[in-house]
PDB file of C-alpha atoms in Angstrom:
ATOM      1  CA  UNK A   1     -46.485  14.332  21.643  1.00 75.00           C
ATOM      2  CA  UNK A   2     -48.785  11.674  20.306  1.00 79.00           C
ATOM      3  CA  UNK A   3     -52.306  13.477  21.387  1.00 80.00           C
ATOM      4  CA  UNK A   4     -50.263  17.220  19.941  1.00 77.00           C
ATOM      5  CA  UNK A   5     -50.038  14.934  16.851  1.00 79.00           C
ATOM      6  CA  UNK A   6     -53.377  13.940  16.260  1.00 81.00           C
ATOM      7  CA  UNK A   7     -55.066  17.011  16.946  1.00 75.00           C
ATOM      8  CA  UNK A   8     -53.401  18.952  14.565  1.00 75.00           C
ATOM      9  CA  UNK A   9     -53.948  16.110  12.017  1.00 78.00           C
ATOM     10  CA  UNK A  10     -57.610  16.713  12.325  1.00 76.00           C
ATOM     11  CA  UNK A  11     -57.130  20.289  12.604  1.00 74.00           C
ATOM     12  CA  UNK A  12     -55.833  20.442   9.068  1.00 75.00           C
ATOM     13  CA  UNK A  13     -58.204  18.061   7.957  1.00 74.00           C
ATOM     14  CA  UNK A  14     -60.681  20.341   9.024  1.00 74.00           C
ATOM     15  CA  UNK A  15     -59.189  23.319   7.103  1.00 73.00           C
ATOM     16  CA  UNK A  16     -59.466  20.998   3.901  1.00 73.00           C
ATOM     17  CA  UNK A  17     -62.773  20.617   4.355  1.00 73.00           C
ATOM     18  CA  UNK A  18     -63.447  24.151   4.303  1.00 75.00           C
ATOM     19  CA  UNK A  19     -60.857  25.856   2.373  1.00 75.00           C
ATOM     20  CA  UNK A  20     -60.886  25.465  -1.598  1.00 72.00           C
ATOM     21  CA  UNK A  21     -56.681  26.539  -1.109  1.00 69.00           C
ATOM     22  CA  UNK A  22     -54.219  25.698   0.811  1.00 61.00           C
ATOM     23  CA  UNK A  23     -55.256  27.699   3.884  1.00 61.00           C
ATOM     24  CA  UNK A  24     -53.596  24.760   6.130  1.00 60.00           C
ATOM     25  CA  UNK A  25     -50.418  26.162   5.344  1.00 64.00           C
ATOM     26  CA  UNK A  26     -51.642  29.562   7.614  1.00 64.00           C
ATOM     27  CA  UNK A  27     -51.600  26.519  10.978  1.00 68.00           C
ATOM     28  CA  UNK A  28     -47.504  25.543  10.310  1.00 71.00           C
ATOM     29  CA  UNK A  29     -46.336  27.760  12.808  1.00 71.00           C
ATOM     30  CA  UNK A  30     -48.217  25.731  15.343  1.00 75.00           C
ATOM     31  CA  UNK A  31     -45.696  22.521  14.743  1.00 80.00           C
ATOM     32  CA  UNK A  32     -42.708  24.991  14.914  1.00 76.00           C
ATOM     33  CA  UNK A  33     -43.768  26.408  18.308  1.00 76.00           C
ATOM     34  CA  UNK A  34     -45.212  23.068  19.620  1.00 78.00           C
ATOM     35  CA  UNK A  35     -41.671  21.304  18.873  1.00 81.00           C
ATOM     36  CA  UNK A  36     -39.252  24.382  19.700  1.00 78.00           C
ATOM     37  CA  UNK A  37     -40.656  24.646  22.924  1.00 77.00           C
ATOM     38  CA  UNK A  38     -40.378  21.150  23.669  1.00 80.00           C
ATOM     39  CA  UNK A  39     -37.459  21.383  22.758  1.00 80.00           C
ATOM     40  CA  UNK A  40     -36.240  24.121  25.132  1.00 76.00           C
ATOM     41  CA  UNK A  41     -38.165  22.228  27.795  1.00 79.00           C
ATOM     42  CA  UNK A  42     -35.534  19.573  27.420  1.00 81.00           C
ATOM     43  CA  UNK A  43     -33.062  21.986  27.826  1.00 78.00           C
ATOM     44  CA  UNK A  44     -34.474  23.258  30.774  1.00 76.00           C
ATOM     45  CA  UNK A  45     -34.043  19.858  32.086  1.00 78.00           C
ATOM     46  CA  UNK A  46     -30.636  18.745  31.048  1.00 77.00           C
ATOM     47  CA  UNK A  47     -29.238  22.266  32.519  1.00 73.00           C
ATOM     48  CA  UNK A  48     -31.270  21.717  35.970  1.00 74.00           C
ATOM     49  CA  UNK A  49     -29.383  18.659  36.301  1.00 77.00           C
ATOM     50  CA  UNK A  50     -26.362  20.313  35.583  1.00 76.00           C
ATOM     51  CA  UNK A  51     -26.443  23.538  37.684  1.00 76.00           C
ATOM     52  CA  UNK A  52     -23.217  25.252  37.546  1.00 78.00           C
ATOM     53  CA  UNK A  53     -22.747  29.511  36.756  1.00 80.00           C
ATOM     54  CA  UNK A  54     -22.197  28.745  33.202  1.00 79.00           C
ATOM     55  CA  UNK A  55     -24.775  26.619  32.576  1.00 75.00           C
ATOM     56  CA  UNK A  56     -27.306  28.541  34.275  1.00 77.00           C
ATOM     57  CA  UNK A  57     -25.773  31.331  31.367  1.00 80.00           C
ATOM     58  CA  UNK A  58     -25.419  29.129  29.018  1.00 80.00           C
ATOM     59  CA  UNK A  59     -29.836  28.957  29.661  1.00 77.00           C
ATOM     60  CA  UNK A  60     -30.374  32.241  29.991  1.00 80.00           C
ATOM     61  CA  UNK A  61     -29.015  32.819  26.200  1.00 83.00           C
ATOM     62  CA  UNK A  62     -30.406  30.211  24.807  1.00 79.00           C
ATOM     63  CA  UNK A  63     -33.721  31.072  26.464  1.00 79.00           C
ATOM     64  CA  UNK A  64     -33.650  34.971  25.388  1.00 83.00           C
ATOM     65  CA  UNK A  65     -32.937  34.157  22.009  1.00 81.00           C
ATOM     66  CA  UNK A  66     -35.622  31.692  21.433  1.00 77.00           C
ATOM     67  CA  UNK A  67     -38.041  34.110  22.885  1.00 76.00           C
ATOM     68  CA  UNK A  68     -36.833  37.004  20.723  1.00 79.00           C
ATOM     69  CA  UNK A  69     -37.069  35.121  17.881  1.00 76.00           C
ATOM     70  CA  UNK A  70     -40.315  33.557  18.442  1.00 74.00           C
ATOM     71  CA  UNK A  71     -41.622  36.801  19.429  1.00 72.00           C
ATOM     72  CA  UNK A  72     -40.396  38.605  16.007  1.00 70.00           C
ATOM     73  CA  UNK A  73     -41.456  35.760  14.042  1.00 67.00           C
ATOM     74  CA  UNK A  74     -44.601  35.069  15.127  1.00 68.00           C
ATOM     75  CA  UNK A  75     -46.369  38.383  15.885  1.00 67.00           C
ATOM     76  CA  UNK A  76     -47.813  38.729  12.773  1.00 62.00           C
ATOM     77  CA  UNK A  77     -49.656  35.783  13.170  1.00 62.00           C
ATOM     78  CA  UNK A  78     -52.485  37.430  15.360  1.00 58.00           C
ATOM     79  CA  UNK A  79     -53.971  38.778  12.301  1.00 60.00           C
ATOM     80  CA  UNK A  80     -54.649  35.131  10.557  1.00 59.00           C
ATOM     81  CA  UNK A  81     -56.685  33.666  13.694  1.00 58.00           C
ATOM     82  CA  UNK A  82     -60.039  35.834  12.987  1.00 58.00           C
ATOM     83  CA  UNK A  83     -59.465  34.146   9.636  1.00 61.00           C
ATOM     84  CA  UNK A  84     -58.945  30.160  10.375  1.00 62.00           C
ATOM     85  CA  UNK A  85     -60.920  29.893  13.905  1.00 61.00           C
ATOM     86  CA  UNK A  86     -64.001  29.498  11.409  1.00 62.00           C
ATOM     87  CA  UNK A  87     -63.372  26.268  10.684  1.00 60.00           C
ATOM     88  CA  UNK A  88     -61.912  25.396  13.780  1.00 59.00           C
ATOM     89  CA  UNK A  89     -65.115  25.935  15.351  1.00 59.00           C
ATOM     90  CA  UNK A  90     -67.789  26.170  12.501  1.00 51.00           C
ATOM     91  CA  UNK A  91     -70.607  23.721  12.414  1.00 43.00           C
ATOM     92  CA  UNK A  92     -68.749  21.670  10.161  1.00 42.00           C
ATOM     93  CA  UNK A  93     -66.311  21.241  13.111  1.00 41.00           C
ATOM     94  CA  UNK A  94     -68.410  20.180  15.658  1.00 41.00           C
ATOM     95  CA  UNK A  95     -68.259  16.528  15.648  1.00 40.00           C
ATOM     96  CA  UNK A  96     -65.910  14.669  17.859  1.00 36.00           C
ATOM     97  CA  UNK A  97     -64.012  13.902  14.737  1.00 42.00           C
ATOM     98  CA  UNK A  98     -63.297  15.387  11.586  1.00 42.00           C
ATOM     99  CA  UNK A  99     -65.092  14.273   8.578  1.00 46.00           C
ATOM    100  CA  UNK A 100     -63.381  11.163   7.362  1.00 49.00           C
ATOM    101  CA  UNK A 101     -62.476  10.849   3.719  1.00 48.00           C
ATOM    102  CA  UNK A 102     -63.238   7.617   2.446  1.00 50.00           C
ATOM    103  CA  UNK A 103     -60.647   5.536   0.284  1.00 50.00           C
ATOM    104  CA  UNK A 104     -62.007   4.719  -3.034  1.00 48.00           C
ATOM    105  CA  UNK A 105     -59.980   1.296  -2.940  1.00 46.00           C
ATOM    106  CA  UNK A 106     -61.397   0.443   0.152  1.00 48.00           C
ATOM    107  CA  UNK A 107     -64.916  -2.090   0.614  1.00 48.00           C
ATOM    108  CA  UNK A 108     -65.783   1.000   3.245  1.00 51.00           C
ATOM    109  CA  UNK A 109     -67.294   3.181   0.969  1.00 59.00           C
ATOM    110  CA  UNK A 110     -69.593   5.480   2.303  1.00 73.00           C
ATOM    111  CA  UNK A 111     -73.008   4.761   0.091  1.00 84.00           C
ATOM    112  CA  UNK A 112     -74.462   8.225  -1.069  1.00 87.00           C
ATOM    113  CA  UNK A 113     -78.153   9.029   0.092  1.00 90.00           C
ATOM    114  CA  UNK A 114     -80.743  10.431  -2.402  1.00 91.00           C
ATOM    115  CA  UNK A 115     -80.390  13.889  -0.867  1.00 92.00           C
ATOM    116  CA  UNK A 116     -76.475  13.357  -1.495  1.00 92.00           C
ATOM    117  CA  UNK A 117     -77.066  13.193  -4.727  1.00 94.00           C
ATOM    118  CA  UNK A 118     -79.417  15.603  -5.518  1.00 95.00           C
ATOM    119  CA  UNK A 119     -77.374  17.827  -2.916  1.00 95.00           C
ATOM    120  CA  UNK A 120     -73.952  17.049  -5.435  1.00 95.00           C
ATOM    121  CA  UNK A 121     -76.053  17.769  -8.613  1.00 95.00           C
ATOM    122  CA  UNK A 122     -77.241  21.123  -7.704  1.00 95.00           C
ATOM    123  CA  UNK A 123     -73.496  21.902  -6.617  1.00 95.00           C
ATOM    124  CA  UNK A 124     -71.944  20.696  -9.971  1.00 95.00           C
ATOM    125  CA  UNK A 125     -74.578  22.814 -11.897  1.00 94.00           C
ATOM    126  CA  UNK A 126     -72.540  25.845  -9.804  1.00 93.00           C
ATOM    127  CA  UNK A 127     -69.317  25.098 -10.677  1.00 93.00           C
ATOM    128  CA  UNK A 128     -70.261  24.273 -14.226  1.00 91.00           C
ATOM    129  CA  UNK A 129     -72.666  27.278 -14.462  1.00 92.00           C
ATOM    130  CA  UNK A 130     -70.917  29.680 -12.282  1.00 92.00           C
ATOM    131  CA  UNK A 131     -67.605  28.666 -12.806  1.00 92.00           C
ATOM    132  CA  UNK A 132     -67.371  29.266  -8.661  1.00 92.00           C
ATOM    133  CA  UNK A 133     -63.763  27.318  -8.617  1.00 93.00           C
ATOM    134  CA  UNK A 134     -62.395  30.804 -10.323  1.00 93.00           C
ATOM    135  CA  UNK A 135     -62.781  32.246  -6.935  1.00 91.00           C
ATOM    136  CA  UNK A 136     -59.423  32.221  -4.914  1.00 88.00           C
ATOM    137  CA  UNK A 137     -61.517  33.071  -1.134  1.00 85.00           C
ATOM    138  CA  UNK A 138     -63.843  30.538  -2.386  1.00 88.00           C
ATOM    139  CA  UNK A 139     -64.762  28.317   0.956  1.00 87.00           C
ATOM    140  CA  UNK A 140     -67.177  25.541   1.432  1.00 89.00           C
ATOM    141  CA  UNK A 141     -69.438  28.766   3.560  1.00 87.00           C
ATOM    142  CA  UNK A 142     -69.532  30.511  -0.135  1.00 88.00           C
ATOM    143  CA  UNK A 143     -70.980  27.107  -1.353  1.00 92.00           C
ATOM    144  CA  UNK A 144     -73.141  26.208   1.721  1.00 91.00           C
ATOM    145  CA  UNK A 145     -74.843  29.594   1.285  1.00 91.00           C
ATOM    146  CA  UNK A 146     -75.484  29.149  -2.496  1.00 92.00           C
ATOM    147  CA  UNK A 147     -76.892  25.849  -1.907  1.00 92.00           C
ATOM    148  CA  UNK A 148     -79.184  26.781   0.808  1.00 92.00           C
ATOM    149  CA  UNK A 149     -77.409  23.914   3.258  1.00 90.00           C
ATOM    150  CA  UNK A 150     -75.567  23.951   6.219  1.00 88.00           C
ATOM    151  CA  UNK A 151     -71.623  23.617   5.673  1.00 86.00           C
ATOM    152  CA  UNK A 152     -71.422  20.014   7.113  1.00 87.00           C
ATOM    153  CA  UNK A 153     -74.359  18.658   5.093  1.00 92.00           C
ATOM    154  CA  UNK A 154     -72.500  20.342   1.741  1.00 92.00           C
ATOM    155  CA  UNK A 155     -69.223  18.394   2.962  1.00 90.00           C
ATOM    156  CA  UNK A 156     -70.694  15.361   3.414  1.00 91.00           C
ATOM    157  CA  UNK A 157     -72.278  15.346  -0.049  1.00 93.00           C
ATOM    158  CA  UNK A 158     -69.018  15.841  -1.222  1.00 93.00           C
ATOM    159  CA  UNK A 159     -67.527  13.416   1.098  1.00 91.00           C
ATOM    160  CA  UNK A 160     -70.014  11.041  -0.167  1.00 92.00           C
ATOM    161  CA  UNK A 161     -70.435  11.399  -3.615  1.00 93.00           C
ATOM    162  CA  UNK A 162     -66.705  12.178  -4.526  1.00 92.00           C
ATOM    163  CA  UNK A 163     -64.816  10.303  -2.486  1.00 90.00           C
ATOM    164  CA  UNK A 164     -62.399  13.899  -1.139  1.00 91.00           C
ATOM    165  CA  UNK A 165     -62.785  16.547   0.638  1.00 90.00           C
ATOM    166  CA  UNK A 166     -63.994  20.000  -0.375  1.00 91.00           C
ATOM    167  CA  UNK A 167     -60.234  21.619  -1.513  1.00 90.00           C
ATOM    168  CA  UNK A 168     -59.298  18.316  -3.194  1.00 91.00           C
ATOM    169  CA  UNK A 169     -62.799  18.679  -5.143  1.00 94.00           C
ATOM    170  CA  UNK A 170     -62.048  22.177  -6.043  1.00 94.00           C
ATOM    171  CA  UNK A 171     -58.574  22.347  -7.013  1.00 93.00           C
ATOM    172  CA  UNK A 172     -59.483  19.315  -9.208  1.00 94.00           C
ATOM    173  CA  UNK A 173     -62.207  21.566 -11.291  1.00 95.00           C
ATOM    174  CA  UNK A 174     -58.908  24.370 -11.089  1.00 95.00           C
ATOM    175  CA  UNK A 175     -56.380  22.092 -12.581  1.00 95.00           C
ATOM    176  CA  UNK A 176     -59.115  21.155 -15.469  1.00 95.00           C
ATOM    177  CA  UNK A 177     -59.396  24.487 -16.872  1.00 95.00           C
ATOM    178  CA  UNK A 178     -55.917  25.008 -16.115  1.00 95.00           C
ATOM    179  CA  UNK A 179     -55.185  21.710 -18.489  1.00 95.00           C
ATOM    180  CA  UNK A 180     -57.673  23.364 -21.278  1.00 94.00           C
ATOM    181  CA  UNK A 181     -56.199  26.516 -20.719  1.00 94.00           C
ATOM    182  CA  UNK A 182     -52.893  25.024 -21.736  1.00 93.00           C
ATOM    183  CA  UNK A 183     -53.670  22.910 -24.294  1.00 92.00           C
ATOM    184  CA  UNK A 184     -55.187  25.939 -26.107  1.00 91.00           C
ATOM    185  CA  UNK A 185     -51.939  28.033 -25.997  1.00 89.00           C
ATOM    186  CA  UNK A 186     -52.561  30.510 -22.817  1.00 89.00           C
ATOM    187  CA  UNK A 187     -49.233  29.973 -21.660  1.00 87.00           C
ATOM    188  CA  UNK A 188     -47.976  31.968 -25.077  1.00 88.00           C
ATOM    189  CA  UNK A 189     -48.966  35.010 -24.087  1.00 90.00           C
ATOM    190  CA  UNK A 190     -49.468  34.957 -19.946  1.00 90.00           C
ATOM    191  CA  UNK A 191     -47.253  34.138 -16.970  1.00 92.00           C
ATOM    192  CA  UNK A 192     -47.978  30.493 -14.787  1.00 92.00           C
ATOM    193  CA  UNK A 193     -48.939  33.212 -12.128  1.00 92.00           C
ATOM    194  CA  UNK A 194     -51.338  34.745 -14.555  1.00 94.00           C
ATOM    195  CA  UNK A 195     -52.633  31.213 -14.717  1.00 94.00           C
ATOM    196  CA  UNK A 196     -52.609  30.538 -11.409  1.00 93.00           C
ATOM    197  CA  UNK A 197     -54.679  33.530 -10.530  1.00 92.00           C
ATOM    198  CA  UNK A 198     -56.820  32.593 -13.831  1.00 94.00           C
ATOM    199  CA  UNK A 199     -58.225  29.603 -12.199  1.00 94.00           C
ATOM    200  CA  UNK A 200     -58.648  30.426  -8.835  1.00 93.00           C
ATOM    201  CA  UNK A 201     -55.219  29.390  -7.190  1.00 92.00           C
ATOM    202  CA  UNK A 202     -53.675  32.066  -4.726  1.00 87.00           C
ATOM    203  CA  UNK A 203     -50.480  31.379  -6.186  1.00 88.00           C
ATOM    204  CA  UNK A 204     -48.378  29.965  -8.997  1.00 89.00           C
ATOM    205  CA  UNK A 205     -47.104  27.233  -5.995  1.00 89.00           C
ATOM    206  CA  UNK A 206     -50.395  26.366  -5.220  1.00 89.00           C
ATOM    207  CA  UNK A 207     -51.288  25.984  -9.127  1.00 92.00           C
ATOM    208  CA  UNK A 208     -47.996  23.771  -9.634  1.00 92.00           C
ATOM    209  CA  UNK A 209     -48.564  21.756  -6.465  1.00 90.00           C
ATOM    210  CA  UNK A 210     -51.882  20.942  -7.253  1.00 92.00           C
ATOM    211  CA  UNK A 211     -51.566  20.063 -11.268  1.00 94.00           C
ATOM    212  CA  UNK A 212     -48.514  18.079 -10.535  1.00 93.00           C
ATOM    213  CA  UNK A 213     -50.433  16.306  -7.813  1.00 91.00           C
ATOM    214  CA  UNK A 214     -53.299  15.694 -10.613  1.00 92.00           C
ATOM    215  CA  UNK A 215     -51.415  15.352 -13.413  1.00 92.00           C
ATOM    216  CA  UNK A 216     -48.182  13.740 -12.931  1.00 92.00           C
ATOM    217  CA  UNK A 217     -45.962  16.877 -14.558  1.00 92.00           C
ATOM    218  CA  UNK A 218     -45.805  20.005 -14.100  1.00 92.00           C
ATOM    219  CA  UNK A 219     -47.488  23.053 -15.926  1.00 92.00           C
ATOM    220  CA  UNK A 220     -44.549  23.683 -18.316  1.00 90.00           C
ATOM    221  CA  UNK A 221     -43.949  20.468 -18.913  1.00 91.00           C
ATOM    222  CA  UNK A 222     -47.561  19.218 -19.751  1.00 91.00           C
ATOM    223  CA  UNK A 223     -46.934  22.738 -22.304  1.00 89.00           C
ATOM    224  CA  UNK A 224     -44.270  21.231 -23.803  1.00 87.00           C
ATOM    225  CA  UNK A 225     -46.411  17.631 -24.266  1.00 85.00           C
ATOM    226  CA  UNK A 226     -49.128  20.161 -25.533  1.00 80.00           C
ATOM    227  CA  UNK A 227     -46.835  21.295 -28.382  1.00 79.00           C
ATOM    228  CA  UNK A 228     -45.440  18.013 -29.600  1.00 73.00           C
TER     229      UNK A 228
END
């Protein structure tokens, strides 16, 4: 249970590093079939020490239903695995451990090398320039390519530099021009998906997540600040 826990920690740590959304929702059916089946191992277990007709039954049922279910639920998700084993096994990935995240409160700090820097300059001349944040597929690949470096050497720069990792960095430059957009009275005349879509978020939940996360309020509410 502990080791399940762990590696999936640094699995979606690794999708954060690479994604610019929240792709690491696309790995929560892993918990949900890690735990149910644990789960019906127990089962298994309590009912072998209780063999009678009816338990044995009683197993059977339980068994075929889980499976049905977990069949019908889950089939679908063959079709998002050519999408997330990237990252799972990408260059980026290859280290015995994630890339860390340093705590900007912490005396830890990761120090910044020259070619960090000049590595985070030529990246914030893209988003500025580019505006490459608008881009809902947008993945730290995109950026690597752009930049002429290999994907771990643009996370680490980011790592570095800015203190989070690359989705943080990139929904932060979202929820900016979502803020401006705002402020200047978009909200009038389009819909918070609209503005979601607008600034690169897949969705309007990934656009209210993030700017309350930023922010403090929510879209409609910082609106409603706007006007007063």
């Amino acid at each position: 249970m502990a080791l399940f826990r762990r590696y999936y920690k640094r699995y979606l740590q690794l999708m954060d590093n690479y994604f610019s959304d929240d792709e690491r929702q696309r790995l929560h059916w892993v918990p949900v079939a890690f735990y149910s089946a644990f789960g019906v191992g127990v089962i298994a277990l309590l009912f072998a020490l209780l063999i009678t007709p009816f338990t044995q039954l009683l197993f059977m049922l339980v068994t075929t239903v889980y499976y049905s279910v977990f069949a019908i639920r889950f089939i679908n998700y063959v079709d998002i695995f050519p999408k997330i084993k990237e990252p799972l096994r990408d260059t980026v990935c290859e280290a015995t451990e994630p890339v860390e995240v340093p705590d900007p409160s912490s005396d830890m700090m990761v120090v910044p090398t020259d070619d960090d820097l000049l590595l985070m300059q030529e990246i914030e001349r893209l988003m500025q320039e580019q505006a490459l944040f608008k881009a809902t597929d947008l993945s730290i690949a995109n950026l690597a390519a752009l930049c002429g470096k290999s994907h771990r050497v643009v996370s680490m720069a980011i790592n570095h530099c800015q203190g989070v990792n690359f989705k943080t960095y990139i929904n932060e430059y979202r929820v900016a021009e979502a803020t401006r957009l705002i402020e200047a009275g978009w909200l009038k005349h389009h819909t918070l998906d609209a503005l979601a879509l607008e600034t690169g978020f897949a969705g309007r939940v990934n656009l209210y997540r993030a700017f309350k996360r930023k922010m403090g309020v929510s879209p409609t509410d910082w609106e409603a600040k706007a006007r007063t």
